[in-house]
CSV table of C-alpha atoms in Angstrom, one decimal:
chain,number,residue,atom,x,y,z
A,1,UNK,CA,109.0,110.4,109.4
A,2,UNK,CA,108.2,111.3,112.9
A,3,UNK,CA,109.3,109.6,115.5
A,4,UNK,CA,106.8,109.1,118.5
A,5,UNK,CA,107.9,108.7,122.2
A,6,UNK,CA,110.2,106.0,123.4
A,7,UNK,CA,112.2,105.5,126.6
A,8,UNK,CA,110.2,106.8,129.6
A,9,UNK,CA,107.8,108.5,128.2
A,10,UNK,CA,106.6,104.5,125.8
A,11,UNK,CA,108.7,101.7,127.4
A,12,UNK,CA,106.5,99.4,124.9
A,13,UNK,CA,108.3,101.8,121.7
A,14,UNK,CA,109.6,99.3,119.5
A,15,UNK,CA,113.2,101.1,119.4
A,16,UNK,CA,113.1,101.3,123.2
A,17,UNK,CA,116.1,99.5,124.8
A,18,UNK,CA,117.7,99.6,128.2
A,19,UNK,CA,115.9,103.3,128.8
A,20,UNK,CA,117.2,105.4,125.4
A,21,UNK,CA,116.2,104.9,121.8
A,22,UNK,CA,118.1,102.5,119.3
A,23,UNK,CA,117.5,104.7,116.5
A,24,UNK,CA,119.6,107.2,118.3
A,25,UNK,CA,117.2,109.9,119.0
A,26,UNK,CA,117.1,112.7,119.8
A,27,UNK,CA,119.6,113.8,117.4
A,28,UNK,CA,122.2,115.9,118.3
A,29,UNK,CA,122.6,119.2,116.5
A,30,UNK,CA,125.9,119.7,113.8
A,31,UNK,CA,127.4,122.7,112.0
A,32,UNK,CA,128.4,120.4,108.9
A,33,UNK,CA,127.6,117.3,106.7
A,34,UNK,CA,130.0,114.2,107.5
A,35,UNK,CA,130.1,111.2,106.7
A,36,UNK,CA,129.2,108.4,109.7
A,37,UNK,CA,130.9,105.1,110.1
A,38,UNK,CA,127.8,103.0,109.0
A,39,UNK,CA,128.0,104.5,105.6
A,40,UNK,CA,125.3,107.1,106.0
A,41,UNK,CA,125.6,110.4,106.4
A,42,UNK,CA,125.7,112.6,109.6
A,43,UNK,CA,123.7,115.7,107.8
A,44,UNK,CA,123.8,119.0,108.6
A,45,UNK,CA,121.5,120.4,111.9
A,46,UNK,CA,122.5,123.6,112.7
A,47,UNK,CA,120.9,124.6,116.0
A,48,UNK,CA,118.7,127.6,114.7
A,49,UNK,CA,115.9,127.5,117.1
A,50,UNK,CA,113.5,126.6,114.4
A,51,UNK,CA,110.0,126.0,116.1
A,52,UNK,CA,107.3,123.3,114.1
A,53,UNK,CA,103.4,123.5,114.9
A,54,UNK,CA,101.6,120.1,115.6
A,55,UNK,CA,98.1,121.6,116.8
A,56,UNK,CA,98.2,124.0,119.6
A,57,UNK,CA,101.7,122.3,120.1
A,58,UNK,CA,104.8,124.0,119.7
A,59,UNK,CA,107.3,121.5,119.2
A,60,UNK,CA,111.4,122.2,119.3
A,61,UNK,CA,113.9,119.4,119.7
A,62,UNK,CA,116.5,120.8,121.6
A,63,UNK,CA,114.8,120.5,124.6
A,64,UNK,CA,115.0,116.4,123.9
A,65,UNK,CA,111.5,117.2,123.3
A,66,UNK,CA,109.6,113.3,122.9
A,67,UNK,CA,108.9,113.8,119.0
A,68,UNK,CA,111.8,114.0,116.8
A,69,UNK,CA,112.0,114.4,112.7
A,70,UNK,CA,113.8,112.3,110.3
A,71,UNK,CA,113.7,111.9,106.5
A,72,UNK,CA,113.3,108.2,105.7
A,73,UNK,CA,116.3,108.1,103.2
A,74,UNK,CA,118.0,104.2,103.9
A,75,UNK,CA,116.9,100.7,101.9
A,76,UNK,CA,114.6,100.3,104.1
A,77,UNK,CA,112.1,102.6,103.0
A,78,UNK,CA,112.3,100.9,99.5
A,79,UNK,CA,111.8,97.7,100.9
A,80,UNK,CA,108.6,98.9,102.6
A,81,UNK,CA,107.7,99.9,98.9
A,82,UNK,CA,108.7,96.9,96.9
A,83,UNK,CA,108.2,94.6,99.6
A,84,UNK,CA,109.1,91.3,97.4
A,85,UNK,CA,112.3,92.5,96.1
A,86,UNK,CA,114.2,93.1,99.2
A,87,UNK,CA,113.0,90.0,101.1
A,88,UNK,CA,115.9,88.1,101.3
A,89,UNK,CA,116.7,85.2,101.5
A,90,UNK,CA,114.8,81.9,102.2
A,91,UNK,CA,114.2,80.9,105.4
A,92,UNK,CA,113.1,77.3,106.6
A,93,UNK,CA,111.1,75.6,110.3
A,94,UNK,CA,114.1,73.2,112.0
A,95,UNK,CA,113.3,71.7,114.7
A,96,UNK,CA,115.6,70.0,117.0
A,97,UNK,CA,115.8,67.1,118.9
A,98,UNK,CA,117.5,65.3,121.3
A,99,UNK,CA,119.1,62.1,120.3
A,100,UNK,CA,117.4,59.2,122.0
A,101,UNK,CA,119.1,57.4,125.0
A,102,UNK,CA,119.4,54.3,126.7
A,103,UNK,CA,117.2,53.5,129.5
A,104,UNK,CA,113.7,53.8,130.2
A,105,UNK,CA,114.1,57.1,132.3
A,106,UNK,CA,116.2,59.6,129.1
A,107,UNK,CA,113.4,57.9,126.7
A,108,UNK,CA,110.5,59.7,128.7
A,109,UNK,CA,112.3,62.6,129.1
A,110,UNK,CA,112.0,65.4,126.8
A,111,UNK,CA,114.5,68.7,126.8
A,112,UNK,CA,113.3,71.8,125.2
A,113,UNK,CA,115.1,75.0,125.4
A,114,UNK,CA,112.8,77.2,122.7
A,115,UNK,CA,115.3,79.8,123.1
A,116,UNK,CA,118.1,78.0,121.8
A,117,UNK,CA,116.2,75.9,119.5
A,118,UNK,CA,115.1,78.7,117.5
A,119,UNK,CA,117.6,79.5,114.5
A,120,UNK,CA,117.5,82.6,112.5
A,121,UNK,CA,118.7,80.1,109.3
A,122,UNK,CA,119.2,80.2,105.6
A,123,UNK,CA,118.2,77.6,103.6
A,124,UNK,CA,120.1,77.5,100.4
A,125,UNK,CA,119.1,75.4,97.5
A,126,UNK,CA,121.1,73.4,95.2
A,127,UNK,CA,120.0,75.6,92.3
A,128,UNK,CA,120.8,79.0,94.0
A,129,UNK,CA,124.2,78.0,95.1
A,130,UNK,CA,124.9,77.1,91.5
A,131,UNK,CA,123.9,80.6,90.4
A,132,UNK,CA,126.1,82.1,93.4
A,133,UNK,CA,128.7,80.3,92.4
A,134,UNK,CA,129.0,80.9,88.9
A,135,UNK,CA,127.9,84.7,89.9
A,136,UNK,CA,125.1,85.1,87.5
A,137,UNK,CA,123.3,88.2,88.1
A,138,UNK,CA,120.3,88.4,90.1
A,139,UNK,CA,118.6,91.0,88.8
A,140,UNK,CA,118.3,93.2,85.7
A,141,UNK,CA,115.7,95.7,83.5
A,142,UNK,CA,114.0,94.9,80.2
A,143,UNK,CA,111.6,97.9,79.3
A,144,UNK,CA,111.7,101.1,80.6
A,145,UNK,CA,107.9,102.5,81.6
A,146,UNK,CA,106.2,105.2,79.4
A,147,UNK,CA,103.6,106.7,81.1
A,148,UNK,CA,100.9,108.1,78.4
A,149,UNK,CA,98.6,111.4,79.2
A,150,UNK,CA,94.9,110.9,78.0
A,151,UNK,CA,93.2,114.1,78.1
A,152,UNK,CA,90.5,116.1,76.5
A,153,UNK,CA,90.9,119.0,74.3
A,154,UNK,CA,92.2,121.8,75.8
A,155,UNK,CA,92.1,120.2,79.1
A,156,UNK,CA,95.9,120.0,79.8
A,157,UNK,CA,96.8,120.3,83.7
A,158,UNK,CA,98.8,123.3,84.5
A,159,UNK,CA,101.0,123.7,87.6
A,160,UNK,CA,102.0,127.2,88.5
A,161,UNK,CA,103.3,129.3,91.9
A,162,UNK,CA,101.1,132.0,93.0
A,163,UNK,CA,101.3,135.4,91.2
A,164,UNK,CA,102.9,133.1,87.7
A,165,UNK,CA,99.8,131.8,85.9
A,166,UNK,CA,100.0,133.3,82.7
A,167,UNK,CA,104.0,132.8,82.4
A,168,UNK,CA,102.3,129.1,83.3
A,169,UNK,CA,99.3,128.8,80.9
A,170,UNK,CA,101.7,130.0,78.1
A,171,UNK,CA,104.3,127.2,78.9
A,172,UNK,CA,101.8,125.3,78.8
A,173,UNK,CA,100.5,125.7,75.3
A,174,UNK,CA,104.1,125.3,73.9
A,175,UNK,CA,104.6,122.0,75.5
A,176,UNK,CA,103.1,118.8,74.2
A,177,UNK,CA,101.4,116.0,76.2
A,178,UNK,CA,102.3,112.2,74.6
A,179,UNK,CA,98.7,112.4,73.4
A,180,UNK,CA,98.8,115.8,71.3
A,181,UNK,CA,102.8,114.3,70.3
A,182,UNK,CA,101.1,111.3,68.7
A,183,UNK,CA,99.2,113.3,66.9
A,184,UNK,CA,101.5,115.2,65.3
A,185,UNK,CA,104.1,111.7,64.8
A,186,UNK,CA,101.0,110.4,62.6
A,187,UNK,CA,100.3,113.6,60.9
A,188,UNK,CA,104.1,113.6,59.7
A,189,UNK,CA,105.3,109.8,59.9
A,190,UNK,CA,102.8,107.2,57.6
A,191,UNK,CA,104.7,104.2,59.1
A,192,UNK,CA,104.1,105.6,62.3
A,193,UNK,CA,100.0,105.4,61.7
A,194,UNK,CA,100.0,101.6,62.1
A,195,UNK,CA,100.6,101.8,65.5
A,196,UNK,CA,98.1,102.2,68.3
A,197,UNK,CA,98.7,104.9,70.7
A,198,UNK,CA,100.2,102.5,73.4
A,199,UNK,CA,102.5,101.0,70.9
A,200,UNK,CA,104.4,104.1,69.3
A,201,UNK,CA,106.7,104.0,72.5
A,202,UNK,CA,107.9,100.8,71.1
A,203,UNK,CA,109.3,101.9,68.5
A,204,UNK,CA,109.8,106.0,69.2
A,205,UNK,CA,110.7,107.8,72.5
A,206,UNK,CA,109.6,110.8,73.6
A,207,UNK,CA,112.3,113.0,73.8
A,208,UNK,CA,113.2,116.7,76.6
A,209,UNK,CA,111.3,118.7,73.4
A,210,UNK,CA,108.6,117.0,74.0
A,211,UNK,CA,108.4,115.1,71.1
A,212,UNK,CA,108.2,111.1,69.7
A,213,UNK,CA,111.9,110.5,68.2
A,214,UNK,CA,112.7,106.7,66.5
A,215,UNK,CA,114.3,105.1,68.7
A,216,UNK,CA,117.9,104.6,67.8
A,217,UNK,CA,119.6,102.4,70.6
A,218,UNK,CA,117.4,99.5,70.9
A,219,UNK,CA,116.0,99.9,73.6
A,220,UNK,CA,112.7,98.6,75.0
A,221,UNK,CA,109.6,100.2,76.1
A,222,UNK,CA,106.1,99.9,77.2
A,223,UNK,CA,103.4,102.5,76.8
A,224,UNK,CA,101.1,102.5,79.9
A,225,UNK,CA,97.8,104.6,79.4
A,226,UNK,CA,96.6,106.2,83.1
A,227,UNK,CA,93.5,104.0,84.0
A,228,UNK,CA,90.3,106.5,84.2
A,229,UNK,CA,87.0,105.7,86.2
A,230,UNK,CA,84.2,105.0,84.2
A,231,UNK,CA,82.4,107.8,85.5
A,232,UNK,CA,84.4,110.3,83.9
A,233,UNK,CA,82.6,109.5,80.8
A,234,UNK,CA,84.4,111.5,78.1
A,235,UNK,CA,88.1,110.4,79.0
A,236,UNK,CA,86.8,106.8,79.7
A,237,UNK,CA,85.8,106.6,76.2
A,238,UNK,CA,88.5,108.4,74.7
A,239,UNK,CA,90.7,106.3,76.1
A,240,UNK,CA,88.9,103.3,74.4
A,241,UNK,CA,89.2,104.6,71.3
A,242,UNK,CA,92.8,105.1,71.7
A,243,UNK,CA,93.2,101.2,72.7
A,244,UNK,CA,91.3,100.2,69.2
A,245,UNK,CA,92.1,103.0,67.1
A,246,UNK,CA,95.8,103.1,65.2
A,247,UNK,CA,97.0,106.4,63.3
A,248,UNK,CA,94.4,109.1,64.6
A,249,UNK,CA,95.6,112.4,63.7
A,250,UNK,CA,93.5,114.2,65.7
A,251,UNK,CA,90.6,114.2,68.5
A,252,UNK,CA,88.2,114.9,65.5
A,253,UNK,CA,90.0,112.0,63.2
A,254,UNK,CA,89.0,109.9,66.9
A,255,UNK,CA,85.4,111.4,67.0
A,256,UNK,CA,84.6,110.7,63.2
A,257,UNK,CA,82.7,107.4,62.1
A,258,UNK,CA,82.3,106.6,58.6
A,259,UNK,CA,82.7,110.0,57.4
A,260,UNK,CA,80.5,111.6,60.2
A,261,UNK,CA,81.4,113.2,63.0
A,262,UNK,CA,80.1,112.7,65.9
A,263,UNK,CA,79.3,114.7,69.0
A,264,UNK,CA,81.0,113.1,71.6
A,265,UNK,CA,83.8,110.2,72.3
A,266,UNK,CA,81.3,108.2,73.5
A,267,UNK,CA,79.1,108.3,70.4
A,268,UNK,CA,82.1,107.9,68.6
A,269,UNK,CA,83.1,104.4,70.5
A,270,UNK,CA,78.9,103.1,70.3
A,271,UNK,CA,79.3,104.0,66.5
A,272,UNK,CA,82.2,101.6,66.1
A,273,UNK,CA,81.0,98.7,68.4
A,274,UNK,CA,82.7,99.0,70.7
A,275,UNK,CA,80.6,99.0,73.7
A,276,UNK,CA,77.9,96.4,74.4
A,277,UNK,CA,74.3,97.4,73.8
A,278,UNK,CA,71.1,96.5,72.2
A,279,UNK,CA,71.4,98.3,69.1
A,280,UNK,CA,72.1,94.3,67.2
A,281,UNK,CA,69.3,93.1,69.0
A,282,UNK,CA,66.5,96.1,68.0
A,283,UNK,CA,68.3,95.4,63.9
A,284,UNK,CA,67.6,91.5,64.1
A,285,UNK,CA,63.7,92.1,65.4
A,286,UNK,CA,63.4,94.8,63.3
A,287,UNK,CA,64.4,92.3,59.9
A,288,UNK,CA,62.5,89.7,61.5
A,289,UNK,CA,59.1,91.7,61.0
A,290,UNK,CA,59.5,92.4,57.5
A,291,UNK,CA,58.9,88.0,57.1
């Protein structure tokens, strides 16, 4: 996070107040990690003259320089992710109003003070004080997220430092993606073949060895295939087999149709109907000729 300019430089900086930033910039500089009295840590920012390049800027915040450097570590960089979870509680419009008085003068006369009529309130139902009350729990997990690789043969990504690719590309080959793990689960497990490939983690997990394990505690899961763009044609496709086709063994066991193998995943998916096209139509002229 980078914290803009405030005080004189921004008097309009939301954390502006009375001439000096409420977020307590700029931060002073400490030898040593300590805890603060707010909970949160004071962390470590040894004065070490370190110099950061914005542009042709040089920037250095010892000089209360009007750009300071945070890292966005409190609840309230979660809430900015997962908005709905952290909003609180209910809130509800009062309005207030004056009780009416006798005589014909205090009936035509109306006091407002918005600034005291406006609440920060709660509202509290009758069903959420009951849960309170009897401290049920708010909140709680079912399934745990399996995310599931779809990629083409010999088309694993490969992450590696500069000066470390083969060390990489052999690593690389020894570890298994979900996909090329499913493959092998259905090549040595027949009760594992009646499941489609967003199924198995239901019923197996895939384990540090990079491998699909029955699952022994109980626990939940859901398999979630990465979405792919239609115009990456081959994955597209591939992953529409995958969603209709339980027990594949392989990429060729995906690509072969009635004993045939064919060329590519797409042929593969038009072979078994499941993409829309006219092939049903020219069939039902061509029969209708022959009468």
């Amino acid at each position: 996070m980078i914290h803009g300019p405030y005080g004189v430089l921004n008097k309009n900086s939301p954390c502006t107040e009375d001439g000096t930033c409420t977020k307590e910039f700029p931060k002073e500089f400490w030898n040593e990690t300590a805890p603060n009295k707010d909970g949160y840590p004071r962390y470590r920012s040894r004065d070490t003259v370190v110099i950061a390049k914005a542009g042709k800027y040089e920037i250095d915040n010892r000089w209360d320089a009007h750009i300071d450097v945070e890292v966005c570590a409190t609840v309230k960089s979660i809430k900015y992710l997962f908005k709905y979870v952290y909003t609180g509680h209910d809130c509800a419009n009062i309005k207030l109003k004056l009780p009416a008085k006798d005589g014909a003068i205090f009936a035509k006369t109306l006091e407002w003070d918005e600034i005291k009529a406006h609440l920060d309130a709660r509202y509290v139902s009758a069903p959420e004080a009951v849960w309170r009350l009897f401290q049920f729990p708010l909140h709680d997990e079912s399934h745990s997220i399996i995310r599931l690789a779809i990629r083409l043969p010999n088309m694993q990504s490969v992450y590696f430092a500069e000066g470390n690719k083969l060390e990489a590309l052999y690593r690389t080959t020894e570890k298994d993606t979900t996909l090329i793990a499913s493959f092998k689960l259905n090549r040595g497990n027949s009760h594992a073949r009646i499941y489609l490939y967003h199924d198995i983690s239901n019923h197996f997990v895939f384990d540090r060895e990079n491998k699909w394990k029955r699952r022994q505690q109980g626990r939940k899961g859901i398999g979630r295939m990465y979405s792919i763009s239609p115009r990456d044609t081959e994955r597209y496709h591939l992953r529409l087999l995958l969603l209709r086709t339980s027990g594949a063994c392989s990429f060729e066991k995906l690509e072969t149709v009635d004993n045939e193998i064919c060329q590519t995943f797409l042929d593969a998916a038009r072979r078994r109907g499941l993409l829309c096209n006219d092939t049903e139509h020219e069939r039902c002229v061509a029969k209708a000729v022959i009468f």
